[in-house]
């Protein structure tokens, strides 16, 4: 089945073309040819998407685009390949913030339908439209007879319903793209009258000569909710124009051809304040970048935090000055190894290049590594690397905890026991390795490591666990940015947030609108000293040190009711350069709060909330627990009147930050 390259949607009123909707394939012809070649060759692992594979660049206008995904490789012998390919593409769409796509399915089988059930459950916020041609008879899924496209859809629905069992609500996520490829009188439109048809592709003239008959039949499906009529081009629209006006008054929208403009850039991201105030969900789950990919919009919001990135650039600049001084004093030339852990869309890489340019340091004295787990953001990074970073960044799509330097010989700090041959040095993932690496050279360790994996509570995005392997590949005098992260907490009064939280078991949240009052000054709970990791390697030798605990007594400074505990952080990126989300520091004029880090909120159950007065002494605290599955926090506030001090979230029963 062929599709128009791009199409435009409009309510059919004379000359009204305000609402545009492009329907366009996600991947390029060359990518689809490459996939076919890999299937023929029996490949078992599908590649991640690169910039060259995409029809739509990460910087193009995306708001009004409905992507087409070509479904291949779901046959028994190569099922894992086809499933990986489609998962990669859907993950990329979700990163872009897309919640609808058209699946162009080449061949229907029981395996295909099983996979449809899987993606409906896995991608529960996505709407999928599957293609069905009226001009074909399909082999029934039991392979015994040929059936019409409508009969095939009934079989698919029946299988999906039986497999979803108690999750029937997800059936509403599967729709039909109905391609009319035979004469109108042969199409049983009445059969489709109550089905979930989302798109109807009208035949091009002169294939369908009886326009009035077509339109009369299409009236039978007016009960459907806003099906979109797909027309190949403007000539086709003119052909139907006189007869179609009346039909379009009954709700369907017209789709006509629109030339795709690759130069149109993304609309400006709205301000952080407007995003927060318009959010439907006040209490959000904390981010878990170790297991969940962030979306394009989430990255965009974080990148608006100018305070954070100004401070990071200053810290990187000071670190580079100190590194240079060290080797200048030794009168030795040195090639510097730099790594950015979790670069996202690359704002920290931008700041590194700004610092290098400001200090007039030649770029050829650096090898710059960027290690990102989120495959969906890689095409964006690749594009920036080509256009902005002069191809100087070595990109890896991999979990940092499974990463090793792509050199055949690794020798850290002159330790002969740490010198080894790396047999699989070149390619550690499905992301192409960079040609700028001399894999035969000896890797002597990183000189500079920087990351923004700081959570609202300091360590809730698992930076201590994530940076674990980097220590093994760092020089003894390696600089870390941040150098130190401290976690703070305070009991808070927040009736509005607490009332919202009562609908669930007490757990950890990030309030989008942090409406609360601190009942005492935030206490330092614990800290993480990254700069001294190479000296002590403390928590990597003794994993029990990943667990932290502080309970004690505090004096209440304001009257109120304790509804929970708010968590904060303060990070020393480099000596004298601070980022934080502590309101008390901002109120005293010490520094600006980084707005992309909202506070952390640990709610109390209804039975544990109690009233306090200024001058009261209360016992409270938080502990950080760790095991091979993940990290969790347990907290309590002791009521002095009844002695109730039960721990909340024992063993991570309500909130667990998974390691993998």
XYZ file of C-alpha atoms in Angstrom:
660
model
C 0.000 0.000 0.000
C 1.367 3.416 -0.904
C 1.016 6.561 1.143
C 1.168 10.238 0.214
C 4.486 11.667 1.362
C 2.771 14.221 3.546
C -0.810 15.208 4.075
C -2.739 18.117 5.484
C -5.863 17.945 7.600
C -8.521 20.639 7.612
C -12.155 21.117 8.437
C -13.638 21.514 5.016
C -14.820 25.080 5.066
C -14.010 27.305 2.146
C -10.328 28.126 2.235
C -9.828 27.037 5.859
C -6.371 25.460 6.094
C -5.420 26.421 9.644
C -5.090 22.953 11.155
C -2.382 21.004 9.390
C -1.554 17.371 9.982
C 1.357 15.669 8.235
C 1.368 11.906 7.807
C 4.883 10.879 6.902
C 7.089 7.775 7.263
C 9.505 7.874 10.184
C 12.343 6.101 8.399
C 14.051 6.619 5.053
C 13.954 4.349 2.007
C 17.640 3.509 2.504
C 16.938 2.419 6.097
C 14.088 0.170 4.978
C 16.347 -1.358 2.336
C 19.038 -1.917 4.969
C 16.494 -3.650 7.227
C 15.393 -5.929 4.375
C 19.028 -6.838 3.676
C 19.578 -7.646 7.359
C 16.464 -9.844 7.429
C 17.680 -11.763 4.373
C 21.091 -12.159 6.027
C 19.433 -13.562 9.172
C 20.471 -10.754 11.530
C 19.374 -11.267 15.137
C 19.852 -7.735 16.486
C 18.145 -4.658 15.035
C 20.199 -1.438 14.902
C 19.291 1.691 16.805
C 18.133 4.621 14.691
C 20.671 7.153 13.445
C 20.180 10.521 11.763
C 20.700 8.971 8.318
C 17.835 6.541 8.991
C 15.228 9.244 9.614
C 12.877 11.065 7.252
C 12.128 13.575 10.015
C 15.123 15.195 11.698
C 15.064 15.710 15.489
C 15.054 19.481 14.901
C 12.109 19.536 12.476
C 8.586 20.688 13.261
C 6.849 17.713 14.842
C 3.638 18.893 16.486
C 1.317 18.058 13.563
C 2.983 14.893 12.322
C 1.495 11.383 12.419
C 4.288 8.887 11.675
C 4.059 5.718 9.593
C 6.025 2.688 10.830
C 6.655 -0.228 8.480
C 6.184 -3.542 10.292
C 8.445 -6.332 8.999
C 10.375 -9.247 10.408
C 7.740 -10.680 12.755
C 8.017 -14.158 11.261
C 9.007 -16.961 13.624
C 12.637 -17.232 12.542
C 13.432 -13.529 12.922
C 10.761 -12.405 15.378
C 13.205 -10.911 17.890
C 14.760 -8.795 15.120
C 11.396 -7.414 13.939
C 10.226 -6.772 17.495
C 13.470 -4.944 18.349
C 13.162 -2.807 15.222
C 9.603 -1.729 16.005
C 10.365 -1.198 19.695
C 13.281 1.073 18.756
C 11.020 3.130 16.500
C 8.150 3.414 19.006
C 10.602 4.332 21.791
C 11.946 7.081 19.551
C 8.418 8.390 18.885
C 7.687 8.468 22.607
C 10.891 10.402 23.181
C 9.599 12.928 20.631
C 6.315 13.117 22.533
C 4.277 11.392 19.814
C 1.284 9.364 20.993
C -0.076 8.064 17.696
C 1.310 6.168 14.727
C 0.181 4.173 11.695
C 1.496 0.613 11.450
C 1.911 -0.449 7.827
C 1.746 -4.220 8.310
C 2.979 -6.324 5.400
C 1.618 -9.666 6.553
C -0.805 -10.653 9.308
C -0.161 -13.775 11.370
C -0.805 -15.021 14.889
C 2.714 -13.887 15.753
C 1.902 -10.387 14.488
C -1.278 -10.192 16.561
C 0.577 -11.455 19.642
C 3.053 -8.642 19.158
C 0.213 -6.113 18.733
C -1.128 -7.198 22.126
C 2.338 -6.729 23.592
C 2.814 -3.200 22.287
C -0.732 -2.172 23.287
C 0.114 -3.113 26.874
C 3.694 -1.829 26.808
C 2.879 1.507 25.162
C -0.448 2.138 26.860
C -0.532 5.846 25.944
C -0.076 5.222 22.208
C -2.829 4.972 19.583
C -2.013 2.488 16.818
C -3.806 2.413 13.453
C -3.237 -0.786 11.457
C -3.486 -0.798 7.662
C -6.125 -2.885 5.878
C -6.755 -2.787 2.110
C -10.289 -3.317 0.815
C -8.896 -4.581 -2.472
C -7.348 -7.696 -0.982
C -8.527 -10.932 0.513
C -6.400 -12.006 3.444
C -5.399 -15.458 4.513
C -7.216 -16.116 7.741
C -4.975 -16.422 10.782
C -5.681 -20.137 10.991
C -4.450 -20.415 7.339
C -7.547 -22.355 6.222
C -9.374 -19.857 4.042
C -9.357 -16.371 2.607
C -11.369 -13.688 4.384
C -12.265 -10.047 3.798
C -10.415 -7.258 5.536
C -13.383 -6.753 7.897
C -13.461 -10.440 8.862
C -9.725 -10.344 9.491
C -10.170 -7.325 11.778
C -12.866 -9.182 13.746
C -10.453 -12.080 14.252
C -7.701 -9.701 15.356
C -10.062 -7.989 17.808
C -11.225 -11.326 19.217
C -7.642 -12.476 19.812
C -6.662 -9.151 21.367
C -9.674 -9.166 23.708
C -9.005 -12.757 24.781
C -5.348 -11.998 25.499
C -5.942 -8.681 27.250
C -8.465 -10.320 29.608
C -9.033 -7.709 32.343
C -7.347 -5.004 30.293
C -10.086 -4.627 27.673
C -9.824 -0.853 27.971
C -6.609 -1.020 25.949
C -8.591 -2.228 22.938
C -9.492 1.416 22.304
C -5.840 2.012 21.406
C -6.069 -0.049 18.197
C -7.664 1.561 15.127
C -7.864 0.928 11.382
C -6.401 2.734 8.385
C -8.850 1.584 5.684
C -7.421 1.805 2.187
C -10.197 1.700 -0.450
C -8.544 -0.059 -3.363
C -11.527 -1.515 -5.230
C -14.830 -0.342 -6.670
C -17.161 1.250 -4.164
C -20.074 -1.104 -4.730
C -17.827 -4.013 -3.685
C -17.037 -2.473 -0.292
C -19.363 -3.396 2.561
C -19.349 -0.044 4.341
C -22.152 -1.127 6.672
C -19.789 -3.673 8.220
C -17.431 -0.879 9.204
C -20.151 1.464 10.465
C -19.463 0.827 14.155
C -15.770 -0.050 13.991
C -12.842 2.082 15.100
C -11.830 3.367 11.668
C -9.517 6.338 12.105
C -8.418 6.905 8.482
C -10.157 6.226 5.147
C -8.009 6.578 2.066
C -10.238 7.503 -0.859
C -9.412 6.071 -4.303
C -7.850 8.350 -6.885
C -9.689 9.206 -10.102
C -10.432 7.665 -12.515
C -10.283 4.487 -10.378
C -13.579 5.399 -8.745
C -15.831 7.003 -11.344
C -19.033 6.930 -9.315
C -18.312 9.691 -6.806
C -21.896 10.112 -5.643
C -22.190 6.381 -4.948
C -19.002 6.525 -2.905
C -20.225 9.461 -0.851
C -23.621 7.896 -0.228
C -21.900 4.781 1.070
C -19.541 6.809 3.225
C -22.583 8.300 4.961
C -22.981 4.892 6.565
C -19.876 5.461 8.655
C -20.788 8.905 9.935
C -21.361 7.377 13.367
C -17.614 6.895 13.655
C -15.782 9.535 15.657
C -14.083 11.888 13.203
C -12.502 9.550 10.647
C -9.905 11.311 8.524
C -10.291 11.167 4.733
C -6.947 10.673 3.033
C -6.602 12.134 -0.455
C -3.384 11.672 -2.397
C -3.109 15.158 -3.828
C -4.893 18.433 -4.493
C -6.201 17.203 -7.869
C -7.979 14.464 -5.971
C -9.495 17.045 -3.642
C -10.813 19.057 -6.611
C -12.298 15.882 -8.084
C -14.352 15.260 -4.932
C -14.947 18.889 -4.014
C -18.495 19.452 -5.297
C -19.954 16.276 -3.861
C -18.002 16.083 -0.656
C -19.124 19.301 1.047
C -22.310 17.821 2.450
C -20.519 14.713 3.683
C -17.874 16.730 5.479
C -20.488 18.588 7.468
C -21.128 15.311 9.295
C -17.712 15.409 11.021
C -14.928 13.801 8.955
C -11.825 15.827 8.241
C -10.148 16.122 4.853
C -6.527 15.205 4.333
C -4.705 16.572 1.302
C -1.106 16.740 0.204
C 1.255 19.169 1.894
C 4.852 19.661 0.787
C 7.117 18.784 3.686
C 9.447 21.595 4.764
C 12.496 20.199 6.522
C 13.673 23.703 7.365
C 10.800 24.365 9.773
C 12.216 24.200 13.286
C 10.562 23.123 16.507
C 8.287 25.689 18.068
C 9.788 27.444 21.083
C 9.315 25.418 24.223
C 6.984 27.212 26.654
C 8.454 28.623 29.844
C 8.911 26.354 32.822
C 6.310 28.315 34.814
C 3.612 27.821 32.182
C 4.320 24.086 32.016
C 4.069 23.746 35.786
C 0.908 25.800 36.187
C -0.895 23.988 33.396
C 0.011 20.498 34.609
C -2.913 18.196 35.383
C -0.895 16.062 37.768
C 0.501 17.965 40.715
C 2.286 15.016 42.316
C 4.692 13.400 39.877
C 6.769 10.282 40.361
C 10.482 11.106 40.603
C 12.473 10.532 37.423
C 14.272 7.199 37.082
C 16.794 7.723 34.261
C 18.482 4.392 35.024
C 15.434 2.481 33.733
C 13.104 4.974 32.002
C 13.891 7.131 28.988
C 13.208 10.834 29.288
C 11.135 12.520 26.587
C 12.189 15.337 24.290
C 9.889 17.748 26.176
C 11.398 16.781 29.534
C 14.899 17.472 28.225
C 13.671 20.806 26.834
C 12.282 21.901 30.202
C 15.501 21.006 32.029
C 17.595 22.882 29.480
C 15.747 26.114 30.321
C 17.401 26.164 33.743
C 19.993 28.839 32.985
C 21.255 28.962 36.591
C 22.292 25.311 36.518
C 24.144 25.440 33.206
C 25.939 28.709 33.952
C 27.278 27.093 37.113
C 28.259 23.920 35.279
C 30.158 25.909 32.657
C 32.049 27.774 35.396
C 32.885 24.483 37.124
C 34.104 22.832 33.921
C 36.240 25.867 33.146
C 37.868 25.816 36.598
C 38.499 22.072 36.322
C 40.182 22.521 32.929
C 42.391 25.291 34.327
C 43.524 23.058 37.202
C 44.151 20.080 34.914
C 46.225 22.227 32.576
C 48.247 23.663 35.471
C 49.115 20.188 36.683
C 50.654 19.082 33.394
C 52.202 22.463 32.568
C 54.112 22.344 35.862
C 55.483 18.944 34.856
C 56.559 20.267 31.438
C 54.819 17.314 29.836
C 52.441 17.108 26.933
C 49.317 15.186 27.772
C 46.273 14.008 25.847
C 43.197 14.550 28.004
C 40.375 12.020 28.315
C 36.987 13.541 29.174
C 33.678 11.744 29.763
C 30.130 13.092 30.059
C 27.875 10.596 31.851
C 24.233 10.841 30.780
C 24.486 13.852 28.429
C 20.786 13.835 27.439
C 20.471 16.203 24.472
C 23.960 17.554 25.098
C 23.721 20.817 27.099
C 26.755 19.879 29.214
C 28.706 19.062 26.060
C 27.840 22.555 24.793
C 29.187 24.012 28.030
C 32.387 21.990 27.725
C 33.013 23.350 24.220
C 32.264 26.885 25.456
C 34.837 26.472 28.232
C 37.477 25.054 25.880
C 36.940 27.925 23.441
C 37.067 30.547 26.206
C 40.353 29.115 27.515
C 41.785 28.774 23.968
C 42.689 25.118 24.509
C 43.210 23.175 21.251
C 40.457 20.598 20.771
C 42.946 18.050 19.471
C 44.341 17.709 23.002
C 41.079 16.035 24.092
C 39.203 12.828 23.432
C 35.614 13.515 24.475
C 33.389 10.545 25.363
C 29.612 10.881 25.878
C 27.791 7.832 27.269
C 23.982 7.896 27.061
C 21.576 5.039 27.855
C 18.564 6.541 26.023
C 18.739 5.308 22.410
C 15.973 7.692 21.340
C 18.117 10.773 21.953
C 21.085 9.446 19.948
C 19.982 10.821 16.534
C 19.737 14.281 18.123
C 23.225 13.919 19.623
C 24.571 12.645 16.313
C 23.105 15.655 14.510
C 24.635 18.082 17.025
C 27.955 16.261 16.809
C 27.996 16.685 13.030
C 26.767 20.280 12.916
C 28.015 21.875 16.147
C 30.718 19.808 17.825
C 32.779 19.221 14.672
C 32.493 15.441 15.036
C 34.797 15.559 18.062
C 32.528 13.675 20.476
C 32.616 9.880 20.677
C 29.002 8.820 21.259
C 28.073 5.595 23.028
C 24.541 4.290 23.421
C 24.981 2.164 26.490
C 24.378 1.904 30.206
C 27.478 3.371 31.831
C 27.601 0.446 34.271
C 28.311 -1.961 31.405
C 30.739 0.302 29.567
C 34.467 -0.115 28.996
C 36.853 2.171 27.100
C 37.183 1.157 23.416
C 40.932 0.590 23.590
C 42.782 -2.686 23.288
C 45.129 -1.741 26.143
C 44.007 -0.140 29.398
C 46.516 0.941 32.056
C 45.259 3.085 34.931
C 47.657 4.952 37.263
C 50.615 2.818 36.198
C 49.173 -0.209 37.975
C 50.416 -3.245 36.077
C 47.568 -5.269 37.590
C 45.113 -2.943 35.911
C 46.694 -3.422 32.484
C 44.773 -5.820 30.287
C 43.800 -6.559 26.735
C 40.247 -5.585 25.883
C 39.120 -8.158 23.330
C 35.799 -6.488 22.500
C 37.139 -2.960 22.378
C 35.394 -1.484 19.385
C 31.633 -1.901 19.526
C 29.768 -2.229 22.799
C 26.247 -1.587 21.605
C 24.032 -1.288 18.554
C 25.163 2.303 18.182
C 27.930 2.746 15.574
C 31.363 3.247 17.103
C 33.199 6.446 16.267
C 36.000 6.513 13.687
C 37.997 9.085 15.678
C 39.105 6.556 18.318
C 42.538 4.992 17.914
C 41.654 1.656 19.472
C 45.282 0.497 19.357
C 46.382 3.303 21.680
C 46.743 2.757 25.423
C 44.015 4.232 27.611
C 45.506 5.752 30.771
C 42.292 6.918 32.422
C 39.920 9.857 32.536
C 41.109 13.317 33.527
C 37.642 14.881 33.811
C 34.235 13.321 34.557
C 31.054 15.364 34.646
C 27.378 14.537 34.924
C 24.053 16.121 35.888
C 22.523 12.951 37.381
C 21.726 14.839 40.573
C 18.224 14.146 41.855
C 15.877 16.407 43.797
C 17.066 14.692 47.001
C 20.637 14.484 45.748
C 21.018 10.733 45.315
C 17.543 9.590 44.211
C 18.615 9.361 40.537
C 21.237 6.848 41.735
C 24.349 8.827 40.843
C 26.405 6.939 43.483
C 25.523 3.618 41.855
C 25.761 4.888 38.272
C 29.257 6.388 38.667
C 30.551 3.165 40.157
C 32.426 1.871 37.054
C 33.899 5.238 36.075
C 36.145 5.187 39.131
C 37.888 2.123 37.740
C 38.763 4.068 34.572
C 39.843 7.360 36.161
C 43.281 8.711 36.975
C 44.147 9.274 40.616
C 43.910 13.051 40.070
C 40.789 12.953 37.909
C 38.436 15.903 38.445
C 34.756 15.161 39.053
C 31.927 17.626 38.410
C 30.052 17.605 40.737
C 32.634 17.092 43.448
C 30.199 16.744 46.321
C 26.424 16.289 46.736
C 24.645 16.785 50.073
C 21.091 15.686 50.898
C 18.895 17.794 53.198
C 15.414 17.243 54.640
C 12.804 18.975 56.757
C 9.308 18.182 58.109
C 6.740 20.256 56.215
C 3.172 21.529 56.420
C 1.400 21.010 53.063
C -2.339 20.249 53.422
C -3.132 20.545 49.707
C -0.382 18.166 48.549
C -1.070 15.790 51.427
C -4.790 15.570 50.639
C -3.932 14.704 47.029
C -1.453 12.048 48.183
C -4.022 10.279 50.390
C -5.529 8.561 47.341
C -2.401 6.351 47.235
C -0.210 4.644 49.788
C 2.396 7.029 51.259
C 5.311 7.275 48.863
C 7.849 9.641 47.261
C 6.748 12.445 44.951
C 8.056 15.474 43.121
C 5.357 18.168 43.515
C 4.978 20.121 40.285
C 3.597 23.007 42.367
C 5.601 22.770 45.628
C 3.094 24.446 47.951
C 4.351 23.787 51.487
C 5.878 25.426 54.572
C 9.010 24.205 56.318
C 8.399 23.612 60.022
C 12.104 23.738 60.878
C 15.389 24.439 59.138
C 16.447 21.659 56.729
C 18.939 19.241 58.281
C 21.957 17.789 56.494
C 21.164 14.078 56.202
C 24.260 12.745 54.399
C 26.729 13.564 51.638
C 28.525 11.949 48.711
C 32.151 12.927 48.090
C 32.804 12.172 44.422
C 36.111 13.997 44.139
C 37.782 11.656 46.616
C 36.464 8.447 45.087
C 39.807 7.630 43.518
C 41.557 7.930 46.863
C 39.209 5.882 48.997
C 36.857 4.165 46.534
C 34.935 3.732 49.753
C 31.424 2.695 48.841
C 32.640 0.590 45.936
C 34.713 -1.560 48.273
C 32.007 -1.699 50.940
C 28.528 -1.596 49.402
C 26.958 -1.145 52.843
C 28.176 2.463 52.627
C 25.574 3.036 49.910
C 23.067 2.923 52.760
C 22.694 6.146 54.732
C 20.733 6.986 57.853
C 20.007 9.985 60.024
C 17.442 10.187 62.813
C 17.454 12.838 65.495
C 15.663 15.628 67.303
C 14.743 19.012 65.839
C 13.053 22.090 67.236
C 9.904 23.202 65.424
C 10.087 26.868 64.401
C 6.544 27.342 63.019
C 3.082 26.249 64.094
C 1.420 23.751 61.773
C 0.656 20.127 60.997
C 3.357 17.691 59.873
C 2.175 16.122 56.613
C 5.479 14.716 55.395
C 9.171 15.330 54.851
C 10.602 17.477 52.055
C 13.978 16.536 50.592
C 16.520 18.875 48.991
C 20.127 18.879 47.856
C 23.142 21.151 47.674
C 25.935 20.274 45.271
C 29.447 21.655 45.108
C 30.219 21.366 41.413
C 33.720 22.734 42.028
C 35.091 24.669 45.011
C 32.976 27.812 45.386
C 30.499 26.842 42.633
C 27.155 25.628 43.994
C 23.822 24.416 42.605
C 20.922 23.582 44.926
C 17.164 23.561 45.424
C 17.212 24.745 49.045
C 14.638 27.521 49.556
C 16.402 28.656 52.742
C 19.612 29.496 50.847
C 17.707 31.445 48.204
C 15.715 33.341 50.840
C 18.933 34.455 52.499
C 20.280 35.702 49.174
C 23.162 33.224 49.100
C 22.389 31.897 45.618
C 19.618 31.301 43.111
C 17.592 28.095 43.201
C 17.958 25.802 40.179
C 14.359 25.610 38.975
C 14.686 22.284 37.148
C 15.156 20.497 40.491
C 11.853 20.581 42.324
C 11.822 19.398 45.954
C 11.374 15.774 46.949
C 8.279 14.953 49.037
C 7.926 11.916 51.304
C 4.298 11.764 52.420
C 2.985 10.493 55.738
C -0.058 8.221 56.057
C -3.281 9.734 57.362
C -2.812 8.214 60.821
C 0.715 9.641 61.224
C 0.013 13.332 60.612
C -0.106 15.483 63.753
C -0.151 19.101 64.929
C 2.953 20.851 66.264
C 3.724 24.242 67.798
C 6.764 26.464 67.654
C 9.307 25.281 70.224
C 8.219 21.625 70.171
C 10.965 19.012 69.940
C 10.279 16.115 67.571
C 12.203 13.007 66.593
C 12.255 12.261 62.900
C 14.555 10.967 60.216
C 15.214 9.342 56.846
C 17.319 6.384 55.804
C 18.552 5.259 52.410
C 18.422 1.501 51.850
C 20.056 -0.508 49.090
C 20.031 -4.027 47.672
C 20.719 -5.678 44.324
C 17.256 -4.725 43.050
C 17.254 -1.027 43.824
C 17.357 1.884 46.254
C 14.580 3.137 48.507
C 14.028 5.607 51.321
C 12.319 4.924 54.631
C 11.140 7.790 56.835
C 9.245 8.513 60.030
C 8.186 11.376 62.304
C 7.509 10.465 65.951
C 4.340 11.893 67.446
C 5.328 12.977 70.993
C 1.731 12.597 72.213
C 1.195 8.931 71.322
C 4.727 7.750 70.562
C 3.776 6.595 67.055
C 6.954 6.513 64.969
C 6.272 3.749 62.434
C 8.587 3.714 59.443
C 7.000 4.515 56.077
C 7.930 2.614 52.880
C 9.559 -0.287 54.716
C 11.645 -2.409 52.311
C 10.576 -0.127 49.443
C 7.010 -1.461 49.537
C 5.544 1.709 47.966
C 8.531 3.367 46.285
C 11.635 1.662 44.897
C 14.192 3.179 42.520
C 15.255 0.214 40.416
C 18.874 -0.278 39.432
C 18.034 -2.076 36.158
